[in-house]
């Protein structure tokens, strides 16, 4: 298995632009998680899905952030409009049937820089 | 909001020595997780601890959980250079809908 796949690996954009991050979870995994890592705030859970349904999005920082999972093999995290403070590494992770209590497998991350 | 604190934040140790990283959390939870992150890399799951008294070991690393004290430890035995990384603990909330990471402990093992 190729593991969790994220694209792009690096994204540089200007303030005000729309940014879309993509994630392909491990086949057969029922849970998908989006995290953000910054020096100031550390690692934060943004949102997670179970069987393509969003379960908790209380970690999404603002309405500018949205996430979708249209099918079991694809999820997107969108920021519109982007701001410099959104600069971070965004990780996607997936896990089998029991969510948090099962091992989470992380993707390589997308490093986002908003100028 | 649940708070998760690790100490030390930075740890430099010699090869062959033993040391312990501590993870304290602020609210009731039976579930604690340890992760490793190499510089510039992603996170790798090390241990999943799901009950009071749980102990898990993998190679030179051993993790334990005391839910009454709200404390988990990650013990390193006879450290080797390959263990140099940042180690994070994480806890999921009592409701199970949120996941909180600790501040991380940056470990450097010196030959």
PDB file of N, CA and C in Angstrom, chain A residues 45-115:
ATOM      1  N   UNK A  45      -5.940  19.166  15.748  1.00  0.00           N
ATOM      2  CA  UNK A  45      -6.926  18.454  14.938  1.00  0.00           C
ATOM      3  C   UNK A  45      -7.919  19.468  14.394  1.00  0.00           C
ATOM      4  N   UNK A  46      -8.102  19.470  13.091  1.00  0.00           N
ATOM      5  CA  UNK A  46      -9.039  20.413  12.475  1.00  0.00           C
ATOM      6  C   UNK A  46     -10.426  19.799  12.314  1.00  0.00           C
ATOM      7  N   UNK A  47     -10.474  18.615  11.718  1.00  0.00           N
ATOM      8  CA  UNK A  47     -11.750  17.970  11.415  1.00  0.00           C
ATOM      9  C   UNK A  47     -11.477  16.495  11.193  1.00  0.00           C
ATOM     10  N   UNK A  48     -12.492  15.644  11.443  1.00  0.00           N
ATOM     11  CA  UNK A  48     -12.330  14.263  11.047  1.00  0.00           C
ATOM     12  C   UNK A  48     -13.643  13.693  10.515  1.00  0.00           C
ATOM     13  N   UNK A  49     -13.489  12.679   9.684  1.00  0.00           N
ATOM     14  CA  UNK A  49     -14.600  12.035   8.998  1.00  0.00           C
ATOM     15  C   UNK A  49     -14.645  10.553   9.377  1.00  0.00           C
ATOM     16  N   UNK A  50     -15.845  10.028   9.423  1.00  0.00           N
ATOM     17  CA  UNK A  50     -16.058   8.591   9.531  1.00  0.00           C
ATOM     18  C   UNK A  50     -16.963   8.169   8.383  1.00  0.00           C
ATOM     19  N   UNK A  51     -16.474   7.240   7.574  1.00  0.00           N
ATOM     20  CA  UNK A  51     -17.239   6.803   6.413  1.00  0.00           C
ATOM     21  C   UNK A  51     -17.758   7.989   5.604  1.00  0.00           C
ATOM     22  N   UNK A  52     -16.862   8.933   5.358  1.00  0.00           N
ATOM     23  CA  UNK A  52     -17.090  10.107   4.506  1.00  0.00           C
ATOM     24  C   UNK A  52     -17.958  11.183   5.162  1.00  0.00           C
ATOM     25  N   UNK A  53     -18.413  10.967   6.373  1.00  0.00           N
ATOM     26  CA  UNK A  53     -19.283  11.929   7.054  1.00  0.00           C
ATOM     27  C   UNK A  53     -18.458  12.720   8.072  1.00  0.00           C
ATOM     28  N   UNK A  54     -18.542  14.051   8.042  1.00  0.00           N
ATOM     29  CA  UNK A  54     -17.804  14.831   9.049  1.00  0.00           C
ATOM     30  C   UNK A  54     -18.378  14.593  10.435  1.00  0.00           C
ATOM     31  N   UNK A  55     -17.507  14.246  11.391  1.00  0.00           N
ATOM     32  CA  UNK A  55     -17.951  13.933  12.744  1.00  0.00           C
ATOM     33  C   UNK A  55     -17.748  15.124  13.679  1.00  0.00           C
ATOM     34  N   UNK A  56     -16.625  15.770  13.580  1.00  0.00           N
ATOM     35  CA  UNK A  56     -16.356  16.911  14.443  1.00  0.00           C
ATOM     36  C   UNK A  56     -15.477  17.898  13.691  1.00  0.00           C
ATOM     37  N   UNK A  57     -15.959  19.109  13.560  1.00  0.00           N
ATOM     38  CA  UNK A  57     -15.172  20.153  12.892  1.00  0.00           C
ATOM     39  C   UNK A  57     -14.888  21.312  13.841  1.00  0.00           C
ATOM     40  N   UNK A  58     -14.951  21.054  15.113  1.00  0.00           N
ATOM     41  CA  UNK A  58     -14.766  22.137  16.085  1.00  0.00           C
ATOM     42  C   UNK A  58     -13.349  22.706  16.074  1.00  0.00           C
ATOM     43  N   UNK A  59     -12.419  21.984  15.487  1.00  0.00           N
ATOM     44  CA  UNK A  59     -11.064  22.483  15.389  1.00  0.00           C
ATOM     45  C   UNK A  59     -10.803  23.366  14.180  1.00  0.00           C
ATOM     46  N   UNK A  60     -11.751  23.462  13.295  1.00  0.00           N
ATOM     47  CA  UNK A  60     -11.588  24.327  12.119  1.00  0.00           C
ATOM     48  C   UNK A  60     -11.555  25.767  12.615  1.00  0.00           C
ATOM     49  N   UNK A  61     -10.499  26.486  12.295  1.00  0.00           N
ATOM     50  CA  UNK A  61     -10.292  27.786  12.926  1.00  0.00           C
ATOM     51  C   UNK A  61     -11.309  28.849  12.538  1.00  0.00           C
ATOM     52  N   UNK A  62     -11.734  28.867  11.308  1.00  0.00           N
ATOM     53  CA  UNK A  62     -12.649  29.930  10.872  1.00  0.00           C
ATOM     54  C   UNK A  62     -13.486  29.411   9.717  1.00  0.00           C
ATOM     55  N   UNK A  63     -14.477  30.232   9.373  1.00  0.00           N
ATOM     56  CA  UNK A  63     -15.324  29.866   8.236  1.00  0.00           C
ATOM     57  C   UNK A  63     -14.555  29.842   6.922  1.00  0.00           C
ATOM     58  N   UNK A  64     -13.388  30.405   6.923  1.00  0.00           N
ATOM     59  CA  UNK A  64     -12.585  30.376   5.700  1.00  0.00           C
ATOM     60  C   UNK A  64     -12.111  28.949   5.380  1.00  0.00           C
ATOM     61  N   UNK A  65     -12.170  28.096   6.373  1.00  0.00           N
ATOM     62  CA  UNK A  65     -11.732  26.714   6.203  1.00  0.00           C
ATOM     63  C   UNK A  65     -12.948  25.819   5.968  1.00  0.00           C
ATOM     64  N   UNK A  66     -12.826  24.928   4.986  1.00  0.00           N
ATOM     65  CA  UNK A  66     -13.866  23.938   4.765  1.00  0.00           C
ATOM     66  C   UNK A  66     -13.227  22.632   4.318  1.00  0.00           C
ATOM     67  N   UNK A  67     -13.863  21.529   4.631  1.00  0.00           N
ATOM     68  CA  UNK A  67     -13.349  20.217   4.245  1.00  0.00           C
ATOM     69  C   UNK A  67     -14.485  19.360   3.732  1.00  0.00           C
ATOM     70  N   UNK A  68     -14.142  18.547   2.747  1.00  0.00           N
ATOM     71  CA  UNK A  68     -15.129  17.630   2.180  1.00  0.00           C
ATOM     72  C   UNK A  68     -14.502  16.264   1.993  1.00  0.00           C
ATOM     73  N   UNK A  69     -15.371  15.270   1.952  1.00  0.00           N
ATOM     74  CA  UNK A  69     -14.927  13.918   1.627  1.00  0.00           C
ATOM     75  C   UNK A  69     -16.000  13.307   0.736  1.00  0.00           C
ATOM     76  N   UNK A  70     -15.905  13.545  -0.550  1.00  0.00           N
ATOM     77  CA  UNK A  70     -16.962  13.103  -1.464  1.00  0.00           C
ATOM     78  C   UNK A  70     -17.038  11.595  -1.632  1.00  0.00           C
ATOM     79  N   UNK A  71     -15.944  10.898  -1.377  1.00  0.00           N
ATOM     80  CA  UNK A  71     -15.958   9.437  -1.442  1.00  0.00           C
ATOM     81  C   UNK A  71     -14.868   8.887  -0.527  1.00  0.00           C
ATOM     82  N   UNK A  72     -14.802   7.588  -0.424  1.00  0.00           N
ATOM     83  CA  UNK A  72     -13.911   6.950   0.555  1.00  0.00           C
ATOM     84  C   UNK A  72     -12.439   7.103   0.216  1.00  0.00           C
ATOM     85  N   UNK A  73     -12.128   7.568  -0.972  1.00  0.00           N
ATOM     86  CA  UNK A  73     -10.727   7.622  -1.360  1.00  0.00           C
ATOM     87  C   UNK A  73     -10.214   9.034  -1.601  1.00  0.00           C
ATOM     88  N   UNK A  74     -10.982  10.039  -1.167  1.00  0.00           N
ATOM     89  CA  UNK A  74     -10.542  11.399  -1.473  1.00  0.00           C
ATOM     90  C   UNK A  74     -11.151  12.404  -0.502  1.00  0.00           C
ATOM     91  N   UNK A  75     -10.291  13.319  -0.052  1.00  0.00           N
ATOM     92  CA  UNK A  75     -10.772  14.410   0.789  1.00  0.00           C
ATOM     93  C   UNK A  75     -10.028  15.689   0.417  1.00  0.00           C
ATOM     94  N   UNK A  76     -10.685  16.800   0.608  1.00  0.00           N
ATOM     95  CA  UNK A  76     -10.056  18.098   0.369  1.00  0.00           C
ATOM     96  C   UNK A  76     -10.215  19.001   1.577  1.00  0.00           C
ATOM     97  N   UNK A  77      -9.227  19.842   1.778  1.00  0.00           N
ATOM     98  CA  UNK A  77      -9.286  20.915   2.769  1.00  0.00           C
ATOM     99  C   UNK A  77      -9.060  22.209   2.002  1.00  0.00           C
ATOM    100  N   UNK A  78     -10.037  23.099   2.096  1.00  0.00           N
ATOM    101  CA  UNK A  78      -9.983  24.321   1.313  1.00  0.00           C
ATOM    102  C   UNK A  78      -9.901  25.526   2.236  1.00  0.00           C
ATOM    103  N   UNK A  79      -9.085  26.473   1.856  1.00  0.00           N
ATOM    104  CA  UNK A  79      -8.989  27.737   2.590  1.00  0.00           C
ATOM    105  C   UNK A  79      -9.283  28.857   1.598  1.00  0.00           C
ATOM    106  N   UNK A  80     -10.299  29.635   1.906  1.00  0.00           N
ATOM    107  CA  UNK A  80     -10.701  30.705   1.000  1.00  0.00           C
ATOM    108  C   UNK A  80     -11.339  31.843   1.791  1.00  0.00           C
ATOM    109  N   UNK A  81     -10.756  33.027   1.809  1.00  0.00           N
ATOM    110  CA  UNK A  81      -9.445  33.368   1.253  1.00  0.00           C
ATOM    111  C   UNK A  81      -8.326  33.030   2.235  1.00  0.00           C
ATOM    112  N   UNK A  82      -7.163  32.770   1.708  1.00  0.00           N
ATOM    113  CA  UNK A  82      -6.037  32.425   2.574  1.00  0.00           C
ATOM    114  C   UNK A  82      -5.410  33.692   3.181  1.00  0.00           C
ATOM    115  N   UNK A  83      -4.810  33.501   4.355  1.00  0.00           N
ATOM    116  CA  UNK A  83      -4.125  34.586   5.068  1.00  0.00           C
ATOM    117  C   UNK A  83      -2.748  34.089   5.499  1.00  0.00           C
ATOM    118  N   UNK A  84      -1.804  35.018   5.718  1.00  0.00           N
ATOM    119  CA  UNK A  84      -0.454  34.604   6.131  1.00  0.00           C
ATOM    120  C   UNK A  84      -0.458  33.705   7.370  1.00  0.00           C
ATOM    121  N   UNK A  85      -1.382  33.929   8.295  1.00  0.00           N
ATOM    122  CA  UNK A  85      -1.396  33.115   9.521  1.00  0.00           C
ATOM    123  C   UNK A  85      -1.860  31.682   9.279  1.00  0.00           C
ATOM    124  N   UNK A  86      -2.283  31.382   8.057  1.00  0.00           N
ATOM    125  CA  UNK A  86      -2.635  30.009   7.707  1.00  0.00           C
ATOM    126  C   UNK A  86      -1.403  29.193   7.321  1.00  0.00           C
ATOM    127  N   UNK A  87      -0.268  29.848   7.216  1.00  0.00           N
ATOM    128  CA  UNK A  87       0.965  29.146   6.869  1.00  0.00           C
ATOM    129  C   UNK A  87       1.256  28.084   7.918  1.00  0.00           C
ATOM    130  N   UNK A  88       1.438  26.854   7.467  1.00  0.00           N
ATOM    131  CA  UNK A  88       1.593  25.725   8.376  1.00  0.00           C
ATOM    132  C   UNK A  88       1.865  24.479   7.547  1.00  0.00           C
ATOM    133  N   UNK A  89       2.120  23.378   8.244  1.00  0.00           N
ATOM    134  CA  UNK A  89       2.124  22.077   7.588  1.00  0.00           C
ATOM    135  C   UNK A  89       0.794  21.415   7.908  1.00  0.00           C
ATOM    136  N   UNK A  90       0.111  20.982   6.887  1.00  0.00           N
ATOM    137  CA  UNK A  90      -1.187  20.330   7.040  1.00  0.00           C
ATOM    138  C   UNK A  90      -1.012  18.836   6.784  1.00  0.00           C
ATOM    139  N   UNK A  91      -1.397  18.048   7.771  1.00  0.00           N
ATOM    140  CA  UNK A  91      -1.293  16.604   7.663  1.00  0.00           C
ATOM    141  C   UNK A  91      -2.683  15.989   7.542  1.00  0.00           C
ATOM    142  N   UNK A  92      -2.747  14.976   6.735  1.00  0.00           N
ATOM    143  CA  UNK A  92      -3.922  14.125   6.654  1.00  0.00           C
ATOM    144  C   UNK A  92      -3.522  12.772   7.234  1.00  0.00           C
ATOM    145  N   UNK A  93      -4.441  12.133   7.941  1.00  0.00           N
ATOM    146  CA  UNK A  93      -4.178  10.812   8.496  1.00  0.00           C
ATOM    147  C   UNK A  93      -5.424   9.959   8.317  1.00  0.00           C
ATOM    148  N   UNK A  94      -5.230   8.646   8.270  1.00  0.00           N
ATOM    149  CA  UNK A  94      -6.377   7.755   8.211  1.00  0.00           C
ATOM    150  C   UNK A  94      -6.176   6.609   9.192  1.00  0.00           C
ATOM    151  N   UNK A  95      -7.281   6.016   9.604  1.00  0.00           N
ATOM    152  CA  UNK A  95      -7.194   4.871  10.504  1.00  0.00           C
ATOM    153  C   UNK A  95      -8.334   3.912  10.191  1.00  0.00           C
ATOM    154  N   UNK A  96      -8.144   2.637  10.598  1.00  0.00           N
ATOM    155  CA  UNK A  96      -9.212   1.658  10.384  1.00  0.00           C
ATOM    156  C   UNK A  96     -10.387   1.912  11.308  1.00  0.00           C
ATOM    157  N   UNK A  97     -11.132   0.889  11.627  1.00  0.00           N
ATOM    158  CA  UNK A  97     -12.493   1.020  12.124  1.00  0.00           C
ATOM    159  C   UNK A  97     -12.772   1.764  13.410  1.00  0.00           C
ATOM    160  N   UNK A  98     -11.800   1.941  14.331  1.00  0.00           N
ATOM    161  CA  UNK A  98     -12.195   2.507  15.626  1.00  0.00           C
ATOM    162  C   UNK A  98     -11.735   3.934  15.820  1.00  0.00           C
ATOM    163  N   UNK A  99     -11.335   4.610  14.776  1.00  0.00           N
ATOM    164  CA  UNK A  99     -11.049   6.033  14.892  1.00  0.00           C
ATOM    165  C   UNK A  99      -9.798   6.321  15.686  1.00  0.00           C
ATOM    166  N   UNK A 100      -9.936   7.158  16.709  1.00  0.00           N
ATOM    167  CA  UNK A 100      -8.767   7.577  17.480  1.00  0.00           C
ATOM    168  C   UNK A 100      -8.065   6.382  18.129  1.00  0.00           C
ATOM    169  N   UNK A 101      -8.832   5.410  18.580  1.00  0.00           N
ATOM    170  CA  UNK A 101      -8.221   4.333  19.350  1.00  0.00           C
ATOM    171  C   UNK A 101      -7.505   3.319  18.484  1.00  0.00           C
ATOM    172  N   UNK A 102      -7.547   3.505  17.205  1.00  0.00           N
ATOM    173  CA  UNK A 102      -6.770   2.671  16.306  1.00  0.00           C
ATOM    174  C   UNK A 102      -5.577   3.479  15.814  1.00  0.00           C
ATOM    175  N   UNK A 103      -4.594   2.803  15.323  1.00  0.00           N
ATOM    176  CA  UNK A 103      -3.383   3.485  14.857  1.00  0.00           C
ATOM    177  C   UNK A 103      -3.728   4.425  13.716  1.00  0.00           C
ATOM    178  N   UNK A 104      -3.277   5.661  13.833  1.00  0.00           N
ATOM    179  CA  UNK A 104      -3.442   6.615  12.744  1.00  0.00           C
ATOM    180  C   UNK A 104      -2.192   6.607  11.883  1.00  0.00           C
ATOM    181  N   UNK A 105      -2.385   6.606  10.581  1.00  0.00           N
ATOM    182  CA  UNK A 105      -1.292   6.642   9.620  1.00  0.00           C
ATOM    183  C   UNK A 105      -1.309   8.007   8.945  1.00  0.00           C
ATOM    184  N   UNK A 106      -0.204   8.690   9.111  1.00  0.00           N
ATOM    185  CA  UNK A 106      -0.120  10.064   8.626  1.00  0.00           C
ATOM    186  C   UNK A 106       0.470  10.125   7.218  1.00  0.00           C
ATOM    187  N   UNK A 107      -0.038  11.075   6.444  1.00  0.00           N
ATOM    188  CA  UNK A 107       0.567  11.383   5.169  1.00  0.00           C
ATOM    189  C   UNK A 107       1.803  12.248   5.355  1.00  0.00           C
ATOM    190  N   UNK A 108       2.493  12.534   4.260  1.00  0.00           N
ATOM    191  CA  UNK A 108       3.748  13.297   4.347  1.00  0.00           C
ATOM    192  C   UNK A 108       3.539  14.775   4.650  1.00  0.00           C
ATOM    193  N   UNK A 109       2.314  15.258   4.519  1.00  0.00           N
ATOM    194  CA  UNK A 109       2.036  16.653   4.831  1.00  0.00           C
ATOM    195  C   UNK A 109       2.134  17.563   3.614  1.00  0.00           C
ATOM    196  N   UNK A 110       1.436  18.686   3.706  1.00  0.00           N
ATOM    197  CA  UNK A 110       1.535  19.765   2.726  1.00  0.00           C
ATOM    198  C   UNK A 110       2.024  21.002   3.457  1.00  0.00           C
ATOM    199  N   UNK A 111       3.151  21.512   3.009  1.00  0.00           N
ATOM    200  CA  UNK A 111       3.681  22.739   3.616  1.00  0.00           C
ATOM    201  C   UNK A 111       3.108  23.922   2.871  1.00  0.00           C
ATOM    202  N   UNK A 112       2.274  24.694   3.545  1.00  0.00           N
ATOM    203  CA  UNK A 112       1.612  25.844   2.939  1.00  0.00           C
ATOM    204  C   UNK A 112       2.263  27.128   3.418  1.00  0.00           C
ATOM    205  N   UNK A 113       2.610  27.962   2.467  1.00  0.00           N
ATOM    206  CA  UNK A 113       3.130  29.295   2.769  1.00  0.00           C
ATOM    207  C   UNK A 113       2.232  30.305   2.093  1.00  0.00           C
ATOM    208  N   UNK A 114       1.673  31.205   2.896  1.00  0.00           N
ATOM    209  CA  UNK A 114       0.817  32.268   2.374  1.00  0.00           C
ATOM    210  C   UNK A 114       1.562  33.585   2.539  1.00  0.00           C
ATOM    211  N   UNK A 115       1.845  34.222   1.421  1.00  0.00           N
ATOM    212  CA  UNK A 115       2.638  35.465   1.449  1.00  0.00           C
ATOM    213  C   UNK A 115       1.756  36.689   1.603  1.00  0.00           C
TER     214      UNK A 115
END
